PDB file of C-alpha atoms and ligand atoms in Angstrom:
ATOM      1  CA  MET A   1       0.000   0.000   0.000  1.00 61.00           C
ATOM      2  CA  GLY A   2       2.819   2.318  -1.003  1.00 75.00           C
ATOM      3  CA  GLU A   3       0.679   5.326  -1.826  1.00 93.00           C
ATOM      4  CA  CYS A   4      -1.719   5.161   1.124  1.00 98.00           C
ATOM      5  CA  ILE A   5      -1.369   8.353   3.159  1.00 98.00           C
ATOM      6  CA  PHE A   6      -2.531   6.748   6.414  1.00 98.00           C
ATOM      7  CA  CYS A   7      -0.113   3.823   5.959  1.00 98.00           C
ATOM      8  CA  LYS A   8       2.616   6.457   5.593  1.00 98.00           C
ATOM      9  CA  ILE A   9       1.473   8.205   8.774  1.00 98.00           C
ATOM     10  CA  ALA A  10       1.409   4.829  10.582  1.00 98.00           C
ATOM     11  CA  ALA A  11       4.954   4.143   9.342  1.00 97.00           C
ATOM     12  CA  GLY A  12       6.162   7.577  10.460  1.00 97.00           C
ATOM     13  CA  GLU A  13       6.930   8.621   6.885  1.00 97.00           C
ATOM     14  CA  ILE A  14       4.464  11.545   7.072  1.00 97.00           C
ATOM     15  CA  PRO A  15       4.317  13.539  10.314  1.00 98.00           C
ATOM     16  CA  ALA A  16       1.157  13.689  12.410  1.00 98.00           C
ATOM     17  CA  VAL A  17       0.245  14.908  15.875  1.00 98.00           C
ATOM     18  CA  LYS A  18      -0.096  11.554  17.608  1.00 98.00           C
ATOM     19  CA  ILE A  19      -2.273  11.227  20.669  1.00 98.00           C
ATOM     20  CA  TYR A  20      -2.178   7.450  21.157  1.00 98.00           C
ATOM     21  CA  GLU A  21      -0.117   4.649  19.652  1.00 98.00           C
ATOM     22  CA  ASP A  22       0.509   0.976  20.256  1.00 98.00           C
ATOM     23  CA  ASP A  23       1.567  -1.997  18.137  1.00 98.00           C
ATOM     24  CA  SER A  24      -1.669  -2.219  16.158  1.00 98.00           C
ATOM     25  CA  VAL A  25      -3.399   1.196  16.169  1.00 98.00           C
ATOM     26  CA  LEU A  26      -2.633   4.915  15.969  1.00 98.00           C
ATOM     27  CA  ALA A  27      -4.700   7.981  16.878  1.00 98.00           C
ATOM     28  CA  PHE A  28      -3.723  11.418  15.619  1.00 98.00           C
ATOM     29  CA  LYS A  29      -5.231  14.864  15.121  1.00 98.00           C
ATOM     30  CA  ASP A  30      -7.144  15.446  11.901  1.00 98.00           C
ATOM     31  CA  ILE A  31      -5.294  17.991   9.759  1.00 98.00           C
ATOM     32  CA  ASP A  32      -8.587  19.784   8.999  1.00 98.00           C
ATOM     33  CA  ALA A  33     -10.450  19.689  12.312  1.00 98.00           C
ATOM     34  CA  GLN A  34     -14.231  19.922  12.075  1.00 98.00           C
ATOM     35  CA  ALA A  35     -14.722  20.357  15.839  1.00 98.00           C
ATOM     36  CA  PRO A  36     -12.663  21.625  18.808  1.00 98.00           C
ATOM     37  CA  VAL A  37     -11.527  18.012  19.241  1.00 98.00           C
ATOM     38  CA  HIS A  38     -11.113  15.929  16.090  1.00 98.00           C
ATOM     39  CA  PHE A  39      -8.988  12.799  16.136  1.00 98.00           C
ATOM     40  CA  LEU A  40      -8.598   9.968  13.656  1.00 99.00           C
ATOM     41  CA  LEU A  41      -8.045   6.412  14.860  1.00 99.00           C
ATOM     42  CA  ILE A  42      -6.613   3.895  12.387  1.00 99.00           C
ATOM     43  CA  PRO A  43      -5.435   0.306  12.404  1.00 98.00           C
ATOM     44  CA  LYS A  44      -1.758   0.322  11.453  1.00 98.00           C
ATOM     45  CA  LYS A  45      -2.300  -2.470   8.955  1.00 98.00           C
ATOM     46  CA  HIS A  46      -3.963  -1.407   5.732  1.00 98.00           C
ATOM     47  CA  ILE A  47      -7.699  -2.115   5.659  1.00 98.00           C
ATOM     48  CA  GLY A  48      -9.455  -0.206   2.901  1.00 98.00           C
ATOM     49  CA  SER A  49     -12.732   0.363   4.702  1.00 98.00           C
ATOM     50  CA  ILE A  50     -15.131  -1.308   7.091  1.00 98.00           C
ATOM     51  CA  LEU A  51     -16.218  -3.409   4.082  1.00 98.00           C
ATOM     52  CA  LYS A  52     -12.786  -5.072   3.991  1.00 98.00           C
ATOM     53  CA  LEU A  53     -12.867  -6.366   7.571  1.00 98.00           C
ATOM     54  CA  THR A  54     -12.683 -10.139   8.010  1.00 98.00           C
ATOM     55  CA  LYS A  55     -13.138 -12.569  10.888  1.00 98.00           C
ATOM     56  CA  GLU A  56      -9.392 -12.353  11.509  1.00 98.00           C
ATOM     57  CA  ASP A  57      -9.834  -8.687  12.397  1.00 98.00           C
ATOM     58  CA  SER A  58     -12.265  -9.391  15.258  1.00 98.00           C
ATOM     59  CA  SER A  59      -9.858  -8.679  18.100  1.00 98.00           C
ATOM     60  CA  LEU A  60      -8.495  -5.629  16.270  1.00 98.00           C
ATOM     61  CA  VAL A  61     -12.016  -4.192  15.984  1.00 98.00           C
ATOM     62  CA  VAL A  62     -12.623  -4.707  19.701  1.00 98.00           C
ATOM     63  CA  HIS A  63      -9.277  -3.059  20.414  1.00 98.00           C
ATOM     64  CA  LEU A  64     -10.208  -0.060  18.240  1.00 98.00           C
ATOM     65  CA  MET A  65     -13.382   0.388  20.308  1.00 98.00           C
ATOM     66  CA  GLU A  66     -11.412   0.159  23.548  1.00 98.00           C
ATOM     67  CA  VAL A  67      -8.964   2.790  22.303  1.00 98.00           C
ATOM     68  CA  ILE A  68     -11.818   5.111  21.314  1.00 98.00           C
ATOM     69  CA  LYS A  69     -13.066   4.888  24.910  1.00 98.00           C
ATOM     70  CA  LYS A  70      -9.583   5.489  26.321  1.00 98.00           C
ATOM     71  CA  VAL A  71      -8.825   8.435  24.040  1.00 98.00           C
ATOM     72  CA  ALA A  72     -12.245   9.971  24.713  1.00 97.00           C
ATOM     73  CA  GLU A  73     -11.751   9.716  28.474  1.00 97.00           C
ATOM     74  CA  GLU A  74      -8.187  11.004  28.401  1.00 97.00           C
ATOM     75  CA  ASN A  75      -9.243  14.033  26.369  1.00 96.00           C
ATOM     76  CA  GLY A  76     -12.286  14.942  28.468  1.00 96.00           C
ATOM     77  CA  LEU A  77     -14.905  13.875  25.945  1.00 97.00           C
ATOM     78  CA  ASN A  78     -16.643  11.442  28.307  1.00 95.00           C
ATOM     79  CA  GLN A  79     -18.287  14.290  30.234  1.00 95.00           C
ATOM     80  CA  ASP A  80     -20.333  15.972  27.488  1.00 97.00           C
ATOM     81  CA  GLY A  81     -20.223  13.237  24.861  1.00 98.00           C
ATOM     82  CA  PHE A  82     -18.761  12.937  21.419  1.00 98.00           C
ATOM     83  CA  ARG A  83     -19.392  11.448  17.985  1.00 98.00           C
ATOM     84  CA  ILE A  84     -17.720   8.572  16.136  1.00 98.00           C
ATOM     85  CA  VAL A  85     -17.937   8.712  12.333  1.00 98.00           C
ATOM     86  CA  VAL A  86     -16.780   6.087   9.845  1.00 98.00           C
ATOM     87  CA  ASN A  87     -17.325   7.421   6.356  1.00 98.00           C
ATOM     88  CA  THR A  88     -17.494   4.478   3.953  1.00 98.00           C
ATOM     89  CA  GLY A  89     -17.266   4.576   0.176  1.00 98.00           C
ATOM     90  CA  GLU A  90     -18.367   7.269  -2.210  1.00 97.00           C
ATOM     91  CA  ASN A  91     -21.805   8.020  -0.804  1.00 97.00           C
ATOM     92  CA  GLY A  92     -20.385   7.891   2.702  1.00 98.00           C
ATOM     93  CA  GLY A  93     -17.901  10.629   1.835  1.00 97.00           C
ATOM     94  CA  GLN A  94     -14.768   8.541   2.417  1.00 98.00           C
ATOM     95  CA  THR A  95     -11.782  10.369   0.924  1.00 98.00           C
ATOM     96  CA  VAL A  96      -8.904   8.291   2.360  1.00 98.00           C
ATOM     97  CA  PRO A  97      -9.191   4.582   1.502  1.00 98.00           C
ATOM     98  CA  HIS A  98      -7.723   3.292   4.795  1.00 98.00           C
ATOM     99  CA  LEU A  99     -10.222   2.467   7.557  1.00 98.00           C
ATOM    100  CA  HIS A 100     -10.437   5.327  10.055  1.00 98.00           C
ATOM    101  CA  PHE A 101     -12.687   6.370  12.881  1.00 98.00           C
ATOM    102  CA  HIS A 102     -13.334  10.094  13.293  1.00 98.00           C
ATOM    103  CA  ILE A 103     -13.691  11.050  16.961  1.00 98.00           C
ATOM    104  CA  LEU A 104     -15.316  14.471  17.211  1.00 98.00           C
ATOM    105  CA  GLY A 105     -16.143  16.451  20.317  1.00 98.00           C
ATOM    106  CA  GLY A 106     -15.972  19.727  22.178  1.00 98.00           C
ATOM    107  CA  ARG A 107     -19.212  21.044  20.697  1.00 98.00           C
ATOM    108  CA  GLU A 108     -22.784  19.904  20.229  1.00 97.00           C
ATOM    109  CA  MET A 109     -23.219  17.857  17.050  1.00 97.00           C
ATOM    110  CA  ALA A 110     -26.091  18.331  14.621  1.00 96.00           C
ATOM    111  CA  TRP A 111     -28.412  15.578  13.438  1.00 97.00           C
ATOM    112  CA  PRO A 112     -29.024  14.524  10.725  1.00 96.00           C
ATOM    113  CA  PRO A 113     -25.467  14.797   9.396  1.00 93.00           C
ATOM    114  CA  GLY A 114     -25.004  16.457   6.027  1.00 86.00           C
TER     115      GLY A 114
HETATM  116  P1  5GP B 201     -12.691  10.805   5.237  1.00 73.37           P
HETATM  117  O1  5GP B 201     -13.112  11.962   4.379  1.00 73.37           O
HETATM  118  O2  5GP B 201     -12.013   9.741   4.410  1.00 73.37           O
HETATM  119  O3  5GP B 201     -13.749  10.274   6.131  1.00 73.37           O
HETATM  120  O4  5GP B 201     -11.625  11.407   6.248  1.00 73.37           O
HETATM  121  C1  5GP B 201     -10.299  11.647   5.913  1.00 73.37           C
HETATM  122  C2  5GP B 201      -9.777  12.632   6.930  1.00 73.37           C
HETATM  123  O5  5GP B 201      -8.374  12.604   6.887  1.00 73.37           O
HETATM  124  C3  5GP B 201     -10.207  14.077   6.668  1.00 73.37           C
HETATM  125  O6  5GP B 201     -10.915  14.567   7.790  1.00 73.37           O
HETATM  126  C4  5GP B 201      -8.891  14.812   6.447  1.00 73.37           C
HETATM  127  O7  5GP B 201      -8.878  16.097   6.997  1.00 73.37           O
HETATM  128  C5  5GP B 201      -7.888  13.898   7.100  1.00 73.37           C
HETATM  129  N1  5GP B 201      -6.571  13.923   6.496  1.00 73.37           N
HETATM  130  C6  5GP B 201      -6.279  13.801   5.177  1.00 73.37           C
HETATM  131  N2  5GP B 201      -4.957  13.863   4.983  1.00 73.37           N
HETATM  132  C7  5GP B 201      -4.391  14.004   6.215  1.00 73.37           C
HETATM  133  C8  5GP B 201      -3.036  14.108   6.659  1.00 73.37           C
HETATM  134  O8  5GP B 201      -2.079  14.090   5.886  1.00 73.37           O
HETATM  135  N3  5GP B 201      -2.842  14.264   7.992  1.00 73.37           N
HETATM  136  C9  5GP B 201      -3.879  14.277   8.884  1.00 73.37           C
HETATM  137  N4  5GP B 201      -3.563  14.440  10.181  1.00 73.37           N
HETATM  138  N5  5GP B 201      -5.169  14.175   8.495  1.00 73.37           N
HETATM  139  C10 5GP B 201      -5.406  14.043   7.176  1.00 73.37           C
HETATM  140 ZN1   ZN B 202      -3.287   2.285   4.229  1.00 73.37          ZN
END
């Protein structure tokens, strides 16, 4: 996945403001924040979207959820709440084809989303 921008961030080849990292996942600040707090959480291994997940990714998916909780708590989002967004495919508005969870907070979110 030589040209994948999030693989490059995971490999340290493109800089990012990291807020959490372990062997399998990385969370970093979105370069174009849409809320006072806007992080992206990615698996380090390349997975194109939620549609590419397999049974073998089960424990990774659970881990991603656990890290969302941890990152939310550590950044004060557990008090007032936050939003998780996973844009998927063209209609979903996905622009980077590497699975990522947006974690947005610090303001009230609108519903329905645009
Ligand atoms: P999507 O539109 O695929 O759901 O979200 C992609 C997100 O990645 C966008 O919010 C965009 O601002 C962010 N993004 C794209 N390129 C970079 C980058 O090089 N660094 C960081 N930190 N975020 C990026
Ligand atoms: Zn990738």
